[in-house]
């Protein structure tokens, strides 16, 4: 057992070390976004803030290292990030971290409800389609799931909004004003992912159902349902977990549009409006956080994978 | 089968060229065939828009503002009285142009770098793949939105941004396939006979490794159409008054309570087009994946 | 229609545990119908080890899967014939009843144990599962019994092995686990499909002895599917030779190997390397196994490769003809008027 734990911690260490180049790359991109912005960033800061104070301007100039060589500016930038300083929003004159902190819980709520929808629909339907291959059910699920993954989120959001909020009056129109507020945005966001999960679960299920060990399970006299639940499902779910993890990025992308359409006070809306008014510190801070979250999620997925698949767990021994 | 027993029964019909196999399977896969027809139809409409569109897509006719479908304006008119059908037809040009150029360029970069990384391995491989990893560690569309926001809206910038986030995916797939293919006996044999690296790559590696990349490209086309529409929805794509599908949804959003069809039609058009590419990719995957071929 | 001779020994009533009567299992593929099993009849007696021999594609595995009703469907389907097990026709049995027989009265050991075991479940659990469903034992005692059975099939430190995963075991151990699963409910018939393919020779011998030991101690009949005549010679009481979905020859192992009567069996024997005789030239069978989708209906499928073929072999299907005691071959050579036919 101790060997096992040892290999896992070593694996974790290696994985964490591999994050360093990724973070370097991400910080360079975030930094360049600032630098590539046409015009003096300071002018927009002061212009938006309205505090035409040359002392403040000089201090800001020094803080940002403007006028110094590019690599010094970059190092200063990284140094500020490491101190947890993501700068101030130009538009709102509030620390970016504060804005993100306020918006994040709403986004996490939206994403987790959407994810729950997607898993609750996607995995059972995917199994169904995989088991009933080449029949009418499977073909219908095939067309439907691919269509679900092809719908533009913002458009779907608008349509659901008109139908359920205006005509049927079942849900609030927008914002986060009560527990039912999350339903429509989460559904909008979840449908596309559900479509992907259906496809994936189906093909993963198909891969497994033709494996020899399934034939063995049948030869034992197990009923088809038990064969699927106890034998095929566990193996089939492994790749699905990976993709659920990877698709958090996909969810984030949809989240932008959905929050925008539903006026949901989350990260997506914050960033979209920041982009539209060229509030770069917010965009920059968001990119850094998104990449961090993305990488950490991938790591979690890997660990989850390790917990389910003994073959990976034991690989460290050899 | 890992058996050592003499394997004698092999129906050699499967030796037919791949493209016939693909055609044969697609012809049996009715849904994929429908998808192919949709793709062809969209392409024809995009190419012929100036000749077949009933109206000039930017021609305003304020008297017809927000009018519903009629025998003259089949899908109705927008807030400025412009013909929705004509705008959709011209919008197809934008969507398919973005799809084709994004997929085309990403494919070229991806196949080239992926084959290079997979074939040579070592330092070349790690250098290329580290860069790919960095790009793939971002949620792509967000990077694109950020990039376009910085450099400014417009068709070229959208295309460049989408290529920027697309090529790493192709590179990774191509590399994986190259790794798989390069150990094949015929590649080793070819090398043994003194073939040059570039010859081997052009004649052996790329043709045999290309199938999954083709599938990816088909699905990627749909993705690019969807992404362009998203950027246009946010006002970052083609600028008004030129029509684009995403922009039309955005315009429709403002009048959605009075004239819901104005947002419904462009959204449906996007959904059907993207569906067709995804469906076709799915059918191609079934056709090209030898493990599913019986 | 060609008459099908029933190779049933009526002199010993109740002697047959399983009898196949004119079994036809076809594969309906996009490229045509493959007659994988095309009118095969034979029986397996109680306590008997029966070898089923043939090249890949001869239909031997399909025969085994037909008995288990585990055919991959689509494309495979039993289209005709009966499979009588203790007098009951398995082909007509409803799914829930055949399920009660699978794993308890008839069980199967597959080749390639690594992929035939579930990679994510500990082996003890995989063995105890079959005990649980057929005996209704709760999981704890079932696991205890599973460990006992693992010991019986010769797995050292069975308790430890039970908590391991298949990938942690050697090939021989994995196959022992498969056998433990198959014999856990003391089946009356064990179908072993190439159980020793991919194993080292010494491990092969151990696994085969284990099978024989199971027959001796539990009285289990065994249908051993193999392409290896050496294995047949070693442990089989009788042997049936399949060619392109049809029975070529059947009889007691000694009789068939000493006096191979069908030209295909003769060719097969000449192509086997022998260690007990002087070094000779290893022969190959000329020609190749025919495409199963293109076979004529009325012929001897072996005729294109047969050194003795006459025109009758192309136009008629031979019946089984008795060669010796319990020994039959389906070849026109043994018909009375062979000399006179063209």
PDB file of C-alpha atoms in Angstrom, chain A residues 127-267:
ATOM      1  CA  UNK A 127     -25.952   3.894 -22.783  1.00  0.00           C
ATOM      2  CA  UNK A 128     -29.357   3.315 -24.307  1.00  0.00           C
ATOM      3  CA  UNK A 129     -28.109   4.220 -27.759  1.00  0.00           C
ATOM      4  CA  UNK A 130     -25.003   2.064 -27.357  1.00  0.00           C
ATOM      5  CA  UNK A 131     -27.011  -0.963 -26.320  1.00  0.00           C
ATOM      6  CA  UNK A 132     -29.578  -0.586 -29.077  1.00  0.00           C
ATOM      7  CA  UNK A 133     -27.131  -0.040 -31.881  1.00  0.00           C
ATOM      8  CA  UNK A 134     -28.374   0.303 -35.449  1.00  0.00           C
ATOM      9  CA  UNK A 135     -31.987   0.467 -34.494  1.00  0.00           C
ATOM     10  CA  UNK A 136     -34.384   3.363 -34.817  1.00  0.00           C
ATOM     11  CA  UNK A 137     -33.638   4.507 -31.252  1.00  0.00           C
ATOM     12  CA  UNK A 138     -29.959   4.710 -31.960  1.00  0.00           C
ATOM     13  CA  UNK A 139     -30.418   6.657 -35.187  1.00  0.00           C
ATOM     14  CA  UNK A 140     -32.826   9.085 -33.536  1.00  0.00           C
ATOM     15  CA  UNK A 141     -30.416   9.601 -30.657  1.00  0.00           C
ATOM     16  CA  UNK A 142     -27.589  10.076 -33.152  1.00  0.00           C
ATOM     17  CA  UNK A 143     -29.374  12.862 -35.033  1.00  0.00           C
ATOM     18  CA  UNK A 144     -30.673  14.455 -31.833  1.00  0.00           C
ATOM     19  CA  UNK A 145     -27.414  14.419 -29.917  1.00  0.00           C
ATOM     20  CA  UNK A 146     -25.404  15.861 -32.779  1.00  0.00           C
ATOM     21  CA  UNK A 147     -28.032  18.540 -33.266  1.00  0.00           C
ATOM     22  CA  UNK A 148     -27.899  19.358 -29.540  1.00  0.00           C
ATOM     23  CA  UNK A 149     -24.157  19.850 -29.797  1.00  0.00           C
ATOM     24  CA  UNK A 150     -24.572  22.052 -32.900  1.00  0.00           C
ATOM     25  CA  UNK A 151     -26.979  24.629 -31.467  1.00  0.00           C
ATOM     26  CA  UNK A 152     -25.512  28.076 -30.825  1.00  0.00           C
ATOM     27  CA  UNK A 153     -25.880  28.607 -27.055  1.00  0.00           C
ATOM     28  CA  UNK A 154     -26.913  32.235 -27.284  1.00  0.00           C
ATOM     29  CA  UNK A 155     -29.631  31.463 -29.784  1.00  0.00           C
ATOM     30  CA  UNK A 156     -30.912  28.479 -27.818  1.00  0.00           C
ATOM     31  CA  UNK A 157     -30.893  30.723 -24.747  1.00  0.00           C
ATOM     32  CA  UNK A 158     -33.030  33.302 -26.491  1.00  0.00           C
ATOM     33  CA  UNK A 159     -35.480  30.715 -27.748  1.00  0.00           C
ATOM     34  CA  UNK A 160     -35.872  29.039 -24.364  1.00  0.00           C
ATOM     35  CA  UNK A 161     -36.234  32.448 -22.787  1.00  0.00           C
ATOM     36  CA  UNK A 162     -39.080  33.459 -25.092  1.00  0.00           C
ATOM     37  CA  UNK A 163     -40.825  30.157 -24.767  1.00  0.00           C
ATOM     38  CA  UNK A 164     -40.543  29.456 -21.041  1.00  0.00           C
ATOM     39  CA  UNK A 165     -40.144  32.894 -19.520  1.00  0.00           C
ATOM     40  CA  UNK A 166     -42.348  35.081 -21.715  1.00  0.00           C
ATOM     41  CA  UNK A 167     -45.018  32.853 -23.175  1.00  0.00           C
ATOM     42  CA  UNK A 168     -45.298  30.136 -20.532  1.00  0.00           C
ATOM     43  CA  UNK A 169     -44.093  32.322 -17.651  1.00  0.00           C
ATOM     44  CA  UNK A 170     -42.524  29.336 -15.882  1.00  0.00           C
ATOM     45  CA  UNK A 171     -39.186  30.906 -15.085  1.00  0.00           C
ATOM     46  CA  UNK A 172     -37.778  34.360 -14.355  1.00  0.00           C
ATOM     47  CA  UNK A 173     -36.646  36.348 -17.373  1.00  0.00           C
ATOM     48  CA  UNK A 174     -33.091  37.047 -16.340  1.00  0.00           C
ATOM     49  CA  UNK A 175     -30.543  37.749 -13.636  1.00  0.00           C
ATOM     50  CA  UNK A 176     -30.194  35.669 -10.518  1.00  0.00           C
ATOM     51  CA  UNK A 177     -33.253  36.527  -8.469  1.00  0.00           C
ATOM     52  CA  UNK A 178     -34.167  33.207  -6.949  1.00  0.00           C
ATOM     53  CA  UNK A 179     -33.557  29.487  -7.055  1.00  0.00           C
ATOM     54  CA  UNK A 180     -35.493  29.011 -10.300  1.00  0.00           C
ATOM     55  CA  UNK A 181     -33.373  31.591 -12.091  1.00  0.00           C
ATOM     56  CA  UNK A 182     -30.641  29.077 -12.755  1.00  0.00           C
ATOM     57  CA  UNK A 183     -32.858  26.547 -14.528  1.00  0.00           C
ATOM     58  CA  UNK A 184     -33.057  28.061 -18.003  1.00  0.00           C
ATOM     59  CA  UNK A 185     -29.430  29.178 -18.310  1.00  0.00           C
ATOM     60  CA  UNK A 186     -28.231  25.838 -16.982  1.00  0.00           C
ATOM     61  CA  UNK A 187     -30.480  23.959 -19.360  1.00  0.00           C
ATOM     62  CA  UNK A 188     -29.223  26.056 -22.273  1.00  0.00           C
ATOM     63  CA  UNK A 189     -25.658  25.382 -21.301  1.00  0.00           C
ATOM     64  CA  UNK A 190     -26.263  21.715 -20.481  1.00  0.00           C
ATOM     65  CA  UNK A 191     -28.001  20.685 -23.711  1.00  0.00           C
ATOM     66  CA  UNK A 192     -24.916  20.986 -25.886  1.00  0.00           C
ATOM     67  CA  UNK A 193     -22.773  19.100 -23.421  1.00  0.00           C
ATOM     68  CA  UNK A 194     -25.459  16.457 -23.038  1.00  0.00           C
ATOM     69  CA  UNK A 195     -25.282  15.946 -26.804  1.00  0.00           C
ATOM     70  CA  UNK A 196     -21.516  15.441 -26.594  1.00  0.00           C
ATOM     71  CA  UNK A 197     -21.803  13.097 -23.630  1.00  0.00           C
ATOM     72  CA  UNK A 198     -24.400  11.012 -25.435  1.00  0.00           C
ATOM     73  CA  UNK A 199     -22.085  10.572 -28.426  1.00  0.00           C
ATOM     74  CA  UNK A 200     -19.189   9.736 -26.233  1.00  0.00           C
ATOM     75  CA  UNK A 201     -20.967   7.365 -23.886  1.00  0.00           C
ATOM     76  CA  UNK A 202     -22.466   5.613 -26.854  1.00  0.00           C
ATOM     77  CA  UNK A 203     -19.220   5.010 -28.665  1.00  0.00           C
ATOM     78  CA  UNK A 204     -17.407   4.106 -25.478  1.00  0.00           C
ATOM     79  CA  UNK A 205     -20.194   1.664 -24.662  1.00  0.00           C
ATOM     80  CA  UNK A 206     -19.956   0.186 -28.164  1.00  0.00           C
ATOM     81  CA  UNK A 207     -16.216  -0.276 -27.742  1.00  0.00           C
ATOM     82  CA  UNK A 208     -16.739  -2.153 -24.518  1.00  0.00           C
ATOM     83  CA  UNK A 209     -19.711  -4.240 -25.558  1.00  0.00           C
ATOM     84  CA  UNK A 210     -17.591  -5.964 -28.195  1.00  0.00           C
ATOM     85  CA  UNK A 211     -14.818  -6.780 -25.761  1.00  0.00           C
ATOM     86  CA  UNK A 212     -14.094 -10.364 -24.863  1.00  0.00           C
ATOM     87  CA  UNK A 213     -14.725  -9.894 -21.158  1.00  0.00           C
ATOM     88  CA  UNK A 214     -18.329  -8.979 -21.916  1.00  0.00           C
ATOM     89  CA  UNK A 215     -18.726 -12.313 -23.657  1.00  0.00           C
ATOM     90  CA  UNK A 216     -17.256 -13.934 -20.553  1.00  0.00           C
ATOM     91  CA  UNK A 217     -19.754 -12.114 -18.359  1.00  0.00           C
ATOM     92  CA  UNK A 218     -22.568 -13.340 -20.573  1.00  0.00           C
ATOM     93  CA  UNK A 219     -21.152 -16.858 -20.463  1.00  0.00           C
ATOM     94  CA  UNK A 220     -21.483 -16.721 -16.697  1.00  0.00           C
ATOM     95  CA  UNK A 221     -25.232 -16.510 -17.130  1.00  0.00           C
ATOM     96  CA  UNK A 222     -25.585 -12.873 -16.102  1.00  0.00           C
ATOM     97  CA  UNK A 223     -28.597 -11.031 -17.405  1.00  0.00           C
ATOM     98  CA  UNK A 224     -27.906  -8.447 -20.103  1.00  0.00           C
ATOM     99  CA  UNK A 225     -28.711  -5.622 -17.704  1.00  0.00           C
ATOM    100  CA  UNK A 226     -26.209  -6.887 -15.125  1.00  0.00           C
ATOM    101  CA  UNK A 227     -23.604  -7.394 -17.842  1.00  0.00           C
ATOM    102  CA  UNK A 228     -24.014  -3.770 -18.858  1.00  0.00           C
ATOM    103  CA  UNK A 229     -24.255  -2.263 -15.403  1.00  0.00           C
ATOM    104  CA  UNK A 230     -21.591  -4.266 -13.625  1.00  0.00           C
ATOM    105  CA  UNK A 231     -19.134  -4.982 -16.430  1.00  0.00           C
ATOM    106  CA  UNK A 232     -19.456  -2.662 -19.419  1.00  0.00           C
ATOM    107  CA  UNK A 233     -20.385   0.562 -17.681  1.00  0.00           C
ATOM    108  CA  UNK A 234     -17.379   0.795 -15.442  1.00  0.00           C
ATOM    109  CA  UNK A 235     -14.988   0.389 -18.336  1.00  0.00           C
ATOM    110  CA  UNK A 236     -17.025   2.618 -20.613  1.00  0.00           C
ATOM    111  CA  UNK A 237     -17.165   5.470 -18.139  1.00  0.00           C
ATOM    112  CA  UNK A 238     -13.389   6.022 -18.055  1.00  0.00           C
ATOM    113  CA  UNK A 239     -13.055   7.925 -21.327  1.00  0.00           C
ATOM    114  CA  UNK A 240     -16.275   9.770 -20.550  1.00  0.00           C
ATOM    115  CA  UNK A 241     -14.782  11.155 -17.347  1.00  0.00           C
ATOM    116  CA  UNK A 242     -11.792  12.475 -19.249  1.00  0.00           C
ATOM    117  CA  UNK A 243     -14.016  14.256 -21.684  1.00  0.00           C
ATOM    118  CA  UNK A 244     -16.279  15.685 -19.001  1.00  0.00           C
ATOM    119  CA  UNK A 245     -13.146  17.204 -17.531  1.00  0.00           C
ATOM    120  CA  UNK A 246     -11.906  18.488 -20.867  1.00  0.00           C
ATOM    121  CA  UNK A 247     -15.313  19.835 -21.745  1.00  0.00           C
ATOM    122  CA  UNK A 248     -15.303  22.209 -18.819  1.00  0.00           C
ATOM    123  CA  UNK A 249     -13.555  24.480 -21.286  1.00  0.00           C
ATOM    124  CA  UNK A 250     -16.406  23.969 -23.701  1.00  0.00           C
ATOM    125  CA  UNK A 251     -18.845  24.808 -20.912  1.00  0.00           C
ATOM    126  CA  UNK A 252     -16.892  27.947 -20.119  1.00  0.00           C
ATOM    127  CA  UNK A 253     -17.163  29.049 -23.734  1.00  0.00           C
ATOM    128  CA  UNK A 254     -20.907  28.508 -23.794  1.00  0.00           C
ATOM    129  CA  UNK A 255     -21.114  30.127 -20.393  1.00  0.00           C
ATOM    130  CA  UNK A 256     -19.992  33.416 -21.938  1.00  0.00           C
ATOM    131  CA  UNK A 257     -22.935  33.572 -24.268  1.00  0.00           C
ATOM    132  CA  UNK A 258     -25.475  32.158 -21.872  1.00  0.00           C
ATOM    133  CA  UNK A 259     -24.618  34.605 -19.115  1.00  0.00           C
ATOM    134  CA  UNK A 260     -24.743  37.413 -21.649  1.00  0.00           C
ATOM    135  CA  UNK A 261     -28.201  36.444 -22.924  1.00  0.00           C
ATOM    136  CA  UNK A 262     -29.674  35.762 -19.478  1.00  0.00           C
ATOM    137  CA  UNK A 263     -27.924  38.694 -17.765  1.00  0.00           C
ATOM    138  CA  UNK A 264     -26.549  36.151 -15.316  1.00  0.00           C
ATOM    139  CA  UNK A 265     -24.156  37.987 -12.967  1.00  0.00           C
ATOM    140  CA  UNK A 266     -21.215  35.628 -13.443  1.00  0.00           C
ATOM    141  CA  UNK A 267     -17.717  35.586 -14.877  1.00  0.00           C
TER     142      UNK A 267
END
